[in-house]
Coordinates of C-alpha atoms in Angstrom, one line a residue:
M1 CA -98.3 159.5 -178.8
H2 CA -101.8 158.7 -178.3
H3 CA -102.8 157.3 -174.9
P4 CA -106.7 155.9 -174.0
P5 CA -108.0 157.5 -171.4
E6 CA -107.3 156.5 -167.6
R7 CA -111.7 155.7 -167.2
A8 CA -110.6 152.9 -170.7
V9 CA -108.3 151.5 -169.1
D10 CA -109.7 150.9 -165.7
M11 CA -113.4 149.4 -167.6
A12 CA -111.1 147.0 -169.4
F13 CA -109.0 145.6 -166.1
L14 CA -112.4 145.3 -164.3
F15 CA -113.8 143.5 -168.1
T16 CA -110.7 141.3 -167.7
A17 CA -110.9 140.4 -163.9
A18 CA -114.9 139.9 -164.1
T19 CA -114.6 137.2 -167.1
R20 CA -111.3 135.6 -165.2
A21 CA -114.0 134.9 -162.2
V22 CA -116.6 133.1 -164.4
S23 CA -114.2 130.8 -165.6
E24 CA -112.4 130.0 -162.6
P25 CA -113.7 128.3 -159.5
V26 CA -113.8 129.9 -155.9
I27 CA -113.7 127.9 -152.8
L28 CA -116.0 129.9 -150.5
V29 CA -115.5 127.5 -147.2
G30 CA -113.0 125.4 -146.9
Y31 CA -112.8 121.6 -146.1
V32 CA -111.6 121.7 -142.5
Q33 CA -114.1 124.1 -140.9
P34 CA -116.9 121.5 -142.4
L35 CA -114.9 118.6 -140.9
L36 CA -114.8 120.3 -137.3
M37 CA -117.9 121.4 -137.6
V38 CA -119.2 117.7 -138.0
I39 CA -116.4 116.2 -135.5
V40 CA -118.2 118.9 -132.3
V41 CA -121.7 118.6 -133.3
G42 CA -121.1 114.6 -133.4
A43 CA -119.5 114.6 -130.1
W44 CA -122.4 116.4 -128.9
A45 CA -125.1 114.3 -130.3
W46 CA -123.3 111.1 -129.0
L47 CA -123.4 112.7 -125.2
V48 CA -127.0 114.0 -125.3
A49 CA -128.2 110.7 -126.6
T50 CA -126.4 108.2 -125.0
K51 CA -126.4 110.2 -121.4
L52 CA -128.6 112.8 -120.9
D53 CA -131.5 111.2 -122.9
K54 CA -131.4 108.1 -120.7
D55 CA -130.8 110.2 -117.5
A56 CA -133.9 111.8 -118.5
M57 CA -135.8 108.8 -118.6
Y58 CA -134.0 107.5 -115.2
F59 CA -135.8 110.3 -113.6
H60 CA -139.0 110.7 -115.3
L61 CA -138.0 114.1 -117.1
P62 CA -139.9 115.5 -119.5
R63 CA -137.7 113.5 -122.4
R64 CA -139.7 114.8 -125.8
N65 CA -139.4 118.4 -124.3
W66 CA -135.9 118.0 -123.8
S67 CA -135.2 116.5 -126.7
V68 CA -136.5 119.6 -128.5
F69 CA -134.9 121.7 -126.6
H70 CA -131.6 119.7 -127.2
L71 CA -132.2 120.5 -131.2
V72 CA -133.2 123.7 -131.1
V73 CA -130.1 124.7 -129.6
A74 CA -127.8 122.9 -132.1
V75 CA -129.5 124.3 -134.9
A76 CA -128.9 127.8 -133.1
A77 CA -125.5 126.8 -133.2
I78 CA -124.5 125.1 -136.6
V79 CA -126.3 128.6 -138.0
V80 CA -124.2 130.6 -136.9
Y81 CA -120.7 128.8 -136.8
L82 CA -121.8 129.0 -140.6
F83 CA -122.8 132.9 -140.6
I84 CA -119.7 133.7 -138.4
P85 CA -117.4 135.5 -141.4
Q86 CA -113.8 134.5 -141.7
V87 CA -112.3 138.0 -140.8
A88 CA -108.9 136.3 -141.5
T89 CA -106.8 133.5 -142.3
G90 CA -107.7 130.3 -140.0
S91 CA -109.9 132.3 -138.1
S92 CA -112.5 129.3 -138.3
Y93 CA -109.8 127.4 -135.6
W94 CA -109.6 129.9 -133.6
L95 CA -113.3 132.0 -133.5
N96 CA -115.6 129.8 -134.8
V97 CA -115.0 126.4 -133.1
P98 CA -114.9 127.9 -129.4
V99 CA -118.1 129.9 -130.1
L100 CA -119.7 126.1 -131.5
I101 CA -118.8 124.9 -127.8
L102 CA -120.0 126.9 -126.1
L103 CA -123.5 127.7 -128.3
L104 CA -123.9 123.6 -127.9
A105 CA -122.7 123.7 -124.3
V106 CA -125.8 125.8 -123.6
S107 CA -127.8 122.5 -124.0
P108 CA -126.4 119.9 -121.4
L109 CA -125.4 123.1 -119.0
G110 CA -129.0 123.8 -119.1
Y111 CA -130.2 120.4 -118.6
M112 CA -128.0 119.4 -115.7
V113 CA -129.1 122.8 -114.3
A114 CA -132.8 122.0 -114.4
R115 CA -132.3 118.0 -113.4
N116 CA -130.2 119.0 -110.4
K117 CA -134.0 120.7 -109.2
K118 CA -136.2 117.2 -109.3
V119 CA -133.2 114.8 -108.0
P120 CA -132.5 114.0 -104.9
E121 CA -128.8 115.4 -103.3
E122 CA -127.1 112.6 -103.5
Q123 CA -127.7 112.2 -107.1
R124 CA -127.3 115.7 -108.4
F125 CA -124.8 116.9 -110.5
S126 CA -121.3 118.5 -108.6
F127 CA -119.9 121.9 -110.7
S128 CA -117.3 121.6 -107.8
L129 CA -113.4 121.6 -108.1
Q130 CA -114.0 118.7 -104.9
G131 CA -116.4 117.3 -107.5
V132 CA -114.3 117.3 -110.2
H133 CA -111.1 116.2 -107.7
Q134 CA -113.7 113.1 -106.3
S135 CA -114.2 112.2 -110.0
M136 CA -110.7 111.7 -111.1
Q137 CA -110.2 109.8 -108.1
H138 CA -113.1 107.2 -109.0
R139 CA -111.8 107.5 -112.9
R140 CA -108.0 106.5 -110.9
M141 CA -109.4 103.8 -108.6
A142 CA -110.8 102.2 -111.2
K143 CA -108.1 101.8 -113.4
A144 CA -105.7 100.5 -111.2
M145 CA -108.5 98.3 -110.3
R146 CA -108.5 97.3 -114.1
S147 CA -105.5 96.5 -113.8
A148 CA -105.2 94.5 -110.3
S149 CA -106.8 91.0 -110.0
L150 CA -107.7 91.5 -106.7
S151 CA -109.5 94.2 -105.0
F152 CA -110.6 94.7 -101.5
K153 CA -113.3 95.8 -99.4
M154 CA -111.7 96.9 -95.8
A155 CA -112.8 96.1 -92.7
D156 CA -115.8 99.0 -92.3
G157 CA -117.6 98.1 -95.4
T158 CA -115.6 100.7 -97.9
M159 CA -113.7 99.6 -100.8
Y160 CA -110.0 100.0 -100.7
Q161 CA -108.7 102.7 -103.4
T162 CA -106.1 100.1 -105.1
P163 CA -102.6 102.4 -105.4
P164 CA -102.1 103.1 -109.4
R165 CA -99.0 101.3 -111.0
D166 CA -96.7 104.6 -110.7
D167 CA -97.4 104.1 -106.5
P168 CA -94.8 102.6 -104.9
A169 CA -97.9 100.7 -102.9
Y170 CA -99.0 99.1 -105.4
A171 CA -95.6 96.8 -105.4
V172 CA -96.9 95.6 -101.7
H173 CA -100.4 95.2 -103.4
L174 CA -98.6 93.1 -106.1
G175 CA -97.1 91.1 -103.3
A176 CA -100.8 90.7 -101.1
E177 CA -102.8 89.2 -104.4
E178 CA -99.4 86.3 -105.2
M179 CA -99.9 85.5 -101.8
L180 CA -103.5 85.3 -101.8
L181 CA -104.4 84.3 -105.8
A182 CA -101.9 81.0 -105.9
A183 CA -104.5 79.9 -102.0
L184 CA -107.4 81.0 -104.1
D185 CA -106.9 78.7 -106.9
N186 CA -105.5 75.9 -104.6
R187 CA -108.5 76.0 -102.8
A188 CA -106.4 76.6 -99.5
T189 CA -108.3 77.4 -96.3
N190 CA -105.9 79.2 -94.5
I191 CA -102.2 80.8 -95.1
T192 CA -99.7 81.6 -92.4
L193 CA -97.3 84.7 -92.9
G194 CA -94.3 85.2 -90.4
P195 CA -90.8 84.0 -89.2
S196 CA -89.5 81.1 -88.7
K197 CA -87.1 79.7 -86.0
E198 CA -84.1 80.6 -88.2
G199 CA -85.8 84.5 -88.3
E200 CA -86.5 84.2 -92.2
Y201 CA -89.5 84.7 -93.1
T202 CA -91.9 81.9 -94.6
M203 CA -95.3 80.8 -95.5
M204 CA -97.6 78.4 -95.3
T205 CA -100.7 77.4 -96.9
T206 CA -103.2 74.9 -95.4
V207 CA -105.1 73.1 -98.4
D208 CA -107.7 69.5 -97.2
G209 CA -105.8 70.1 -93.9
L210 CA -102.4 69.6 -95.0
S211 CA -100.1 72.3 -94.2
Q212 CA -97.2 73.1 -96.7
R213 CA -94.5 75.4 -97.4
T214 CA -95.0 77.6 -100.8
T215 CA -93.1 80.6 -102.2
M216 CA -92.6 83.8 -101.2
P217 CA -94.2 86.7 -102.5
E218 CA -91.5 88.6 -104.7
S219 CA -93.1 92.1 -105.4
A220 CA -92.9 93.5 -101.8
P221 CA -91.1 92.4 -98.6
P222 CA -92.9 90.3 -95.5
S223 CA -93.5 93.1 -93.6
D224 CA -95.1 95.4 -96.1
I225 CA -97.5 92.7 -97.1
I226 CA -98.4 92.2 -93.3
T227 CA -98.8 95.8 -92.6
Y228 CA -100.8 96.6 -96.0
F229 CA -103.4 93.9 -94.7
K230 CA -103.8 95.7 -91.2
Q231 CA -104.1 98.5 -93.6
L232 CA -107.0 96.7 -95.0
G233 CA -108.2 95.5 -91.6
R234 CA -108.3 99.0 -90.1
L235 CA -106.0 97.4 -87.6
D236 CA -103.3 99.5 -85.5
A237 CA -100.6 99.2 -88.3
G238 CA -97.7 100.5 -85.4
D239 CA -98.9 97.6 -82.8
R240 CA -96.9 94.9 -83.8
R241 CA -96.8 92.6 -80.9
R242 CA -101.1 92.4 -79.8
R243 CA -102.7 90.1 -81.4
Q244 CA -105.6 91.7 -83.7
R245 CA -108.1 90.6 -85.5
A246 CA -110.5 91.5 -88.3
I247 CA -112.7 90.3 -91.6
I248 CA -112.0 91.9 -94.9
K249 CA -113.2 90.9 -98.7
A250 CA -111.5 90.1 -101.4
I251 CA -113.1 90.8 -104.7
R252 CA -112.2 88.8 -107.8
G253 CA -114.3 89.5 -110.9
T254 CA -117.6 88.0 -109.7
E255 CA -116.5 86.2 -107.1
T256 CA -116.3 87.9 -103.0
R257 CA -114.1 86.0 -100.5
E258 CA -114.1 86.6 -97.0
L259 CA -110.9 86.5 -95.4
K260 CA -110.7 86.5 -91.6
L261 CA -107.1 88.6 -90.5
V262 CA -105.3 87.9 -87.5
T263 CA -102.0 89.8 -86.7
D264 CA -99.4 89.4 -83.9
G265 CA -95.6 89.8 -83.4
S266 CA -92.5 89.4 -81.5
G267 CA -88.8 90.1 -81.2
A268 CA -88.5 88.2 -84.5
G269 CA -91.0 90.2 -86.8
M270 CA -94.7 90.2 -87.2
R271 CA -96.9 87.6 -87.8
L272 CA -100.1 86.9 -90.4
S273 CA -102.8 84.3 -90.4
V274 CA -105.2 84.5 -92.7
T275 CA -108.5 82.4 -92.6
I276 CA -110.4 81.6 -96.5
D277 CA -114.1 81.8 -95.9
P278 CA -114.1 80.8 -92.2
T279 CA -118.1 81.4 -92.0
K280 CA -117.7 78.6 -94.3
Q281 CA -115.7 76.2 -93.0
V282 CA -118.0 76.0 -89.6
N283 CA -121.3 75.7 -91.7
L284 CA -121.2 72.2 -92.4
R285 CA -124.7 70.1 -92.1
I286 CA -125.3 67.3 -89.9
D287 CA -124.9 64.7 -92.9
D288 CA -121.8 66.6 -94.5
L289 CA -119.6 65.4 -90.8
G290 CA -118.8 62.0 -92.0
L291 CA -120.4 60.2 -89.5
L292 CA -121.4 56.3 -90.1
P293 CA -124.8 55.7 -90.2
H294 CA -124.8 53.6 -86.6
Q295 CA -123.2 56.4 -85.1
R296 CA -126.0 58.7 -86.3
E297 CA -128.3 56.9 -84.3
I298 CA -125.8 57.4 -80.8
W299 CA -125.9 61.6 -82.2
D300 CA -129.7 61.4 -82.2
R301 CA -130.0 59.8 -78.4
I302 CA -127.5 61.8 -77.2
T303 CA -128.8 65.2 -77.8
S304 CA -132.4 64.0 -77.5
S305 CA -131.9 64.5 -73.5
A306 CA -132.8 66.7 -71.2
N307 CA -129.5 67.7 -69.7
G308 CA -126.2 66.2 -68.6
T309 CA -122.6 66.8 -70.5
V310 CA -121.3 66.0 -73.2
L311 CA -117.5 66.3 -74.2
I312 CA -115.8 66.9 -77.6
A313 CA -112.3 66.3 -78.1
G314 CA -110.1 67.8 -80.8
G315 CA -107.0 68.8 -82.1
L316 CA -106.4 72.3 -83.5
H317 CA -108.4 72.8 -86.4
Q318 CA -109.7 69.2 -86.5
G319 CA -113.5 70.4 -86.7
R320 CA -114.7 70.6 -82.5
T321 CA -116.1 74.0 -84.0
N322 CA -118.1 72.3 -86.4
T323 CA -119.3 69.5 -83.7
L324 CA -119.8 71.9 -81.4
F325 CA -122.1 74.2 -83.7
S326 CA -124.1 71.4 -85.6
L327 CA -124.7 69.5 -81.8
I328 CA -126.5 72.9 -81.0
E329 CA -128.4 73.2 -84.5
S330 CA -129.5 69.9 -83.4
H331 CA -132.0 71.6 -81.0
D332 CA -134.4 74.3 -81.8
A333 CA -133.1 77.6 -81.3
Y334 CA -136.6 79.0 -80.5
L335 CA -138.6 76.4 -78.8
T336 CA -135.7 76.3 -76.2
N337 CA -133.4 78.8 -74.9
V338 CA -129.3 77.6 -76.6
Q339 CA -127.2 79.9 -75.4
T340 CA -123.3 79.7 -76.0
L341 CA -119.8 81.3 -74.9
E342 CA -117.0 81.5 -77.3
I343 CA -113.2 83.3 -76.9
E344 CA -114.0 84.6 -80.6
E345 CA -117.8 85.0 -83.0
Q346 CA -117.1 81.8 -85.5
R347 CA -120.4 81.8 -86.9
L348 CA -124.0 83.1 -85.9
I349 CA -126.7 80.5 -86.0
E350 CA -130.3 81.7 -86.2
G351 CA -132.3 82.1 -82.6
V352 CA -129.0 81.0 -80.7
R353 CA -127.6 83.7 -78.3
H354 CA -124.3 83.9 -78.9
N355 CA -121.9 85.5 -75.8
V356 CA -118.5 86.5 -76.6
F357 CA -116.0 86.6 -73.5
D358 CA -114.0 89.9 -73.5
P359 CA -111.0 89.3 -71.7
A360 CA -110.3 92.8 -71.6
T361 CA -113.7 93.1 -69.0
E362 CA -112.4 93.7 -65.5
D363 CA -112.9 91.3 -63.1
S364 CA -114.1 88.8 -65.6
D365 CA -113.3 85.4 -65.9
F366 CA -114.2 83.1 -68.0
W367 CA -115.8 80.7 -65.9
T368 CA -117.7 84.1 -64.5
T369 CA -119.1 84.8 -67.5
L370 CA -120.5 81.2 -67.5
R371 CA -121.4 81.4 -64.3
A372 CA -123.6 84.7 -64.9
I373 CA -125.2 83.4 -68.4
M374 CA -126.4 79.9 -66.2
R375 CA -128.3 82.2 -64.4
R376 CA -130.3 83.5 -67.0
D377 CA -131.7 79.2 -67.2
P378 CA -130.6 78.2 -70.5
D379 CA -132.0 75.1 -72.1
V380 CA -128.7 73.9 -73.8
M381 CA -125.5 75.7 -73.6
G382 CA -122.9 75.0 -76.0
I383 CA -119.1 76.0 -74.2
A384 CA -116.0 76.7 -76.8
E385 CA -113.1 76.2 -75.0
M386 CA -112.0 75.4 -71.6
V387 CA -110.1 78.7 -70.7
D388 CA -109.2 77.5 -67.0
A389 CA -110.4 74.6 -65.0
Q390 CA -112.7 76.6 -62.8
T391 CA -115.0 76.3 -66.3
A392 CA -114.6 72.5 -66.5
V393 CA -116.1 73.1 -62.6
Q394 CA -119.0 74.9 -63.6
I395 CA -120.1 72.3 -66.7
A396 CA -119.4 69.7 -64.3
Q397 CA -122.1 71.2 -61.4
A398 CA -124.4 72.7 -64.0
G399 CA -124.5 68.4 -65.8
L400 CA -126.0 67.4 -62.6
D401 CA -129.6 68.2 -63.2
G402 CA -128.9 72.1 -65.4
P403 CA -129.2 71.8 -68.8
R404 CA -127.7 70.4 -71.5
M405 CA -123.6 71.0 -71.2
Y406 CA -122.1 70.4 -74.7
F407 CA -118.3 71.4 -73.6
S408 CA -115.6 71.7 -76.7
L409 CA -111.9 71.2 -75.7
R410 CA -108.6 70.6 -76.8
A411 CA -107.5 66.6 -76.6
D412 CA -106.8 64.1 -79.5
N413 CA -109.4 61.8 -78.8
A414 CA -112.3 61.7 -76.4
L415 CA -111.0 59.4 -73.8
Q416 CA -108.0 61.9 -73.7
G417 CA -110.3 64.8 -73.7
L418 CA -112.2 62.8 -70.7
Q419 CA -108.6 63.2 -69.1
V420 CA -108.2 66.7 -69.3
Y421 CA -111.6 66.6 -68.1
M422 CA -111.0 65.2 -64.9
K423 CA -108.3 66.7 -63.9
A424 CA -109.7 70.2 -64.1
V425 CA -112.6 69.2 -62.0
D426 CA -110.1 67.6 -59.7
D427 CA -113.6 65.3 -58.1
P428 CA -113.9 61.9 -59.9
E429 CA -117.1 61.6 -58.4
L430 CA -118.4 65.2 -59.8
A431 CA -116.9 65.0 -63.0
A432 CA -118.5 61.7 -64.1
A433 CA -121.9 62.1 -62.2
G434 CA -123.3 64.2 -65.1
L435 CA -121.7 63.0 -68.4
I436 CA -123.9 60.7 -71.1
G437 CA -121.3 61.3 -73.8
L438 CA -117.9 61.3 -75.5
I439 CA -117.3 63.3 -78.8
G440 CA -113.8 62.6 -80.8
I441 CA -113.1 64.2 -83.8
R442 CA -110.0 64.2 -86.4
L443 CA -109.8 64.8 -89.8
M444 CA -108.9 63.0 -92.8
R445 CA -108.4 64.0 -96.7
R446 CA -110.8 62.6 -98.6
L447 CA -109.9 60.2 -101.9
C448 CA -110.7 62.2 -105.1
E449 CA -113.1 60.2 -106.8
T450 CA -111.8 61.2 -110.0
C451 CA -108.4 59.8 -109.9
R452 CA -108.2 57.4 -107.2
V453 CA -106.9 54.1 -107.7
P454 CA -108.3 50.3 -106.7
Y455 CA -105.8 48.0 -105.8
Q456 CA -106.3 44.8 -104.7
P457 CA -104.4 44.5 -101.3
T458 CA -102.1 41.6 -100.3
E459 CA -103.9 38.7 -97.5
E460 CA -100.7 39.8 -95.1
A461 CA -102.7 43.4 -95.7
I462 CA -105.9 41.7 -94.7
R463 CA -104.8 40.0 -91.9
K464 CA -103.1 42.9 -90.3
L465 CA -106.4 44.9 -91.3
N466 CA -107.9 42.5 -88.6
L467 CA -110.7 41.5 -91.5
P468 CA -111.9 38.0 -91.9
A469 CA -110.3 36.9 -95.5
G470 CA -112.5 37.6 -98.7
R471 CA -114.0 41.0 -97.2
V472 CA -112.5 43.0 -98.8
K473 CA -111.6 42.9 -102.4
Q474 CA -110.1 46.2 -103.2
L475 CA -109.1 49.6 -101.7
H476 CA -108.0 52.5 -102.9
K477 CA -105.2 55.3 -102.7
A478 CA -104.4 58.3 -103.9
G479 CA -103.6 59.0 -107.9
G480 CA -103.2 62.6 -109.0
K481 CA -103.3 61.7 -112.9
V482 CA -106.0 61.0 -115.2
I483 CA -106.4 60.5 -119.0
L484 CA -108.4 63.3 -120.5
K485 CA -107.5 63.0 -123.9
G486 CA -105.0 60.6 -126.1
H487 CA -103.3 58.5 -123.9
N488 CA -101.2 60.2 -121.7
P489 CA -101.8 60.6 -118.5
E490 CA -102.6 64.5 -117.0
T491 CA -103.0 66.1 -113.6
C492 CA -105.9 65.8 -112.3
P493 CA -107.8 68.7 -112.8
E494 CA -110.4 68.2 -109.7
C495 CA -107.6 67.4 -106.7
G496 CA -104.7 69.5 -108.4
G497 CA -103.0 66.6 -108.6
S498 CA -103.3 65.7 -104.7
G499 CA -105.1 62.9 -105.2
Y500 CA -107.2 64.1 -102.6
L501 CA -110.3 66.5 -102.7
G502 CA -112.1 67.8 -99.2
Q503 CA -111.9 66.4 -96.0
T504 CA -113.9 63.7 -93.9
G505 CA -114.8 63.8 -90.2
V506 CA -113.4 60.2 -88.7
Y507 CA -115.9 60.5 -85.2
E508 CA -116.0 58.1 -81.9
L509 CA -119.1 58.6 -80.6
L510 CA -118.8 57.0 -76.6
E511 CA -122.3 57.3 -74.9
I512 CA -122.1 57.4 -70.8
G513 CA -125.0 55.4 -69.1
E514 CA -124.2 54.2 -65.3
E515 CA -121.3 51.8 -65.8
E516 CA -119.4 53.7 -67.4
R517 CA -119.7 56.5 -65.1
Q518 CA -119.3 54.2 -62.1
L519 CA -116.0 53.6 -63.8
I520 CA -115.0 57.1 -64.4
S521 CA -115.5 57.9 -60.9
N522 CA -113.0 54.9 -59.6
K523 CA -110.7 56.6 -62.6
D524 CA -110.6 53.0 -64.1
L525 CA -110.1 54.8 -67.8
Q526 CA -108.8 51.0 -68.7
G527 CA -111.8 49.5 -67.1
L528 CA -113.8 52.4 -69.2
R529 CA -112.1 50.9 -72.5
A530 CA -112.9 47.8 -71.9
V531 CA -117.1 48.3 -71.4
L532 CA -117.3 50.5 -74.6
R533 CA -115.4 48.4 -76.5
K534 CA -117.5 45.3 -75.0
K535 CA -120.4 47.5 -76.7
K536 CA -119.2 47.5 -79.8
G537 CA -118.1 51.3 -79.2
M538 CA -115.8 52.6 -82.1
F539 CA -112.4 54.8 -81.7
I540 CA -111.1 56.6 -84.1
P541 CA -108.3 54.3 -85.5
D542 CA -111.7 51.8 -85.8
V543 CA -113.7 54.3 -88.0
A544 CA -110.4 55.5 -89.9
L545 CA -110.3 51.4 -91.1
A546 CA -114.0 51.4 -91.7
K547 CA -113.4 54.7 -94.4
V548 CA -110.4 53.3 -95.9
I549 CA -112.4 50.1 -96.8
E550 CA -115.1 52.4 -98.3
G551 CA -112.8 54.3 -100.3
T552 CA -113.2 57.4 -98.8
T553 CA -109.3 57.6 -97.6
S554 CA -106.2 55.9 -97.5
I555 CA -104.3 53.4 -95.4
E556 CA -101.4 56.2 -96.0
E557 CA -103.7 59.5 -95.0
V558 CA -104.4 57.5 -92.2
N559 CA -101.0 56.6 -90.8
R560 CA -99.7 60.1 -91.6
V561 CA -102.9 61.7 -88.9
L562 CA -102.8 59.2 -86.6
R563 CA -98.4 59.8 -86.1
S564 CA -99.0 63.5 -86.7
A565 CA -101.3 63.1 -83.6
G566 CA -99.3 61.2 -81.5
S567 CA -100.4 58.0 -81.7
A568 CA -98.7 55.3 -79.5
K569 CA -95.4 53.7 -81.0
K570 CA -96.6 49.7 -81.5
R571 CA -99.8 51.2 -83.6
R572 CA -97.5 53.4 -85.7
S573 CA -95.3 50.6 -86.2
G574 CA -98.0 48.5 -86.8
R575 CA -99.6 50.9 -89.7
S576 CA -96.2 51.6 -91.5
E577 CA -96.0 47.8 -92.2
L578 CA -99.6 47.5 -93.2
Q579 CA -98.9 50.6 -95.9
K580 CA -96.0 48.4 -97.0
K581 CA -97.6 45.6 -97.6
A582 CA -100.7 47.0 -98.7

């Protein structure tokens, strides 16, 4: 049998293979490899265009030169990527792509190295492990802050790192948020968290001067929340008894609120008081105090005198500090030497020298501190509290021929304040000699003008008010409801349904002249009241009634405030009857 030569067979095989190659397509580059290249180069281009180019523009680096550099590096990396041979199946995954990434990284790394030589040290990029750790911490903090409603700036001014969700401390942070958010939304000025007489923790929130028990936070125990606030205030968390104070800030979106923390404790547990925006609370203008027109004239006469003592009497959180600071601001601190002596700094007045008493100072009492200040010859002196009887004696002596003295002390009204002052001085003639004015202050809630309800009082109610018939056409009371859409009443959006919005000051401003000083020297306070009444002096009930008539407040609110201040039983029963009749 005849067989073709071997060479003829090989040639026939090659011819057949060549013919098949021409007729069938061959894929030289896979689909995945170009796709990976596009993804990597796209990420690199985003980094260069959105970060590095803007950074070069910010620091005034040669943007055009750097753009050319980035472009050259990118072209070189792509060329190398495309011409790397595929030595094995799938080599583009484990060889070509890493090479492309490394070559493209030359561009940003080179820029960062050159950039760090030209920018300030605090603006340089850090390649250390510590820098990476700090960056991760910042990202973690930012994520936690995004998930929380509030963030805090601590007492030392640094931002507190909000705990992440997986941190057990995050529950305590949520408890602090529960406590604050409801108070902020309801216009609260103070929150108190502490043990009750029964031993259980309670929370009280003050809105428009009225304190009410509110729902306790559920996310964390009260003691943990108090400790959390202590940490924010850089206070000693281990000291559960001593009184400690701090100022922190709560940030909610674009809004920043100042918080004054006061912590102390007893055997029953720790206690926390949070005052919201404390500086704003004692930063009212004279026109915002609520003085009646003729009272403003008395105010101006009292503050225009060169010397003498003015007593400012009021209860706790009843506007004494506001009144004291407003009196001080009535004097030009740049033309006169105006100073204060305070237990703690409440607010800074420009030009005024604020002296804060430090009880920790050895061999120093409040009255000796006052005496030392008086040696500096102030023209106007404001004393924020009566800590001891010697303080009153110092003020009485200085009021004879010394500077103008404004003395704030705790009492329900002006005449009670005078009694407290006389008892402390223990010399009625000395106490009376320098007095030129008495001021009593009480705060009452202001009716919400959006939802207050007018009504016609009965004739018997008008008679109880000691007003001539026909003078009062209508009075107002709290509503709390408004009709916005349709005909269904809804909760008033302004006051939140309470019927009251803000507070107004109810003042008694009483000028003290020679006749009044003589009665004080004789301890004849009944005669003093009669003389002041004869001179048309208005006491707190009279001013409160005037504010009821003008629609600023309600009879119900006047009853509440006078009762809480310990008014006489006769007045209390009379006002209650008046409330029923009206």
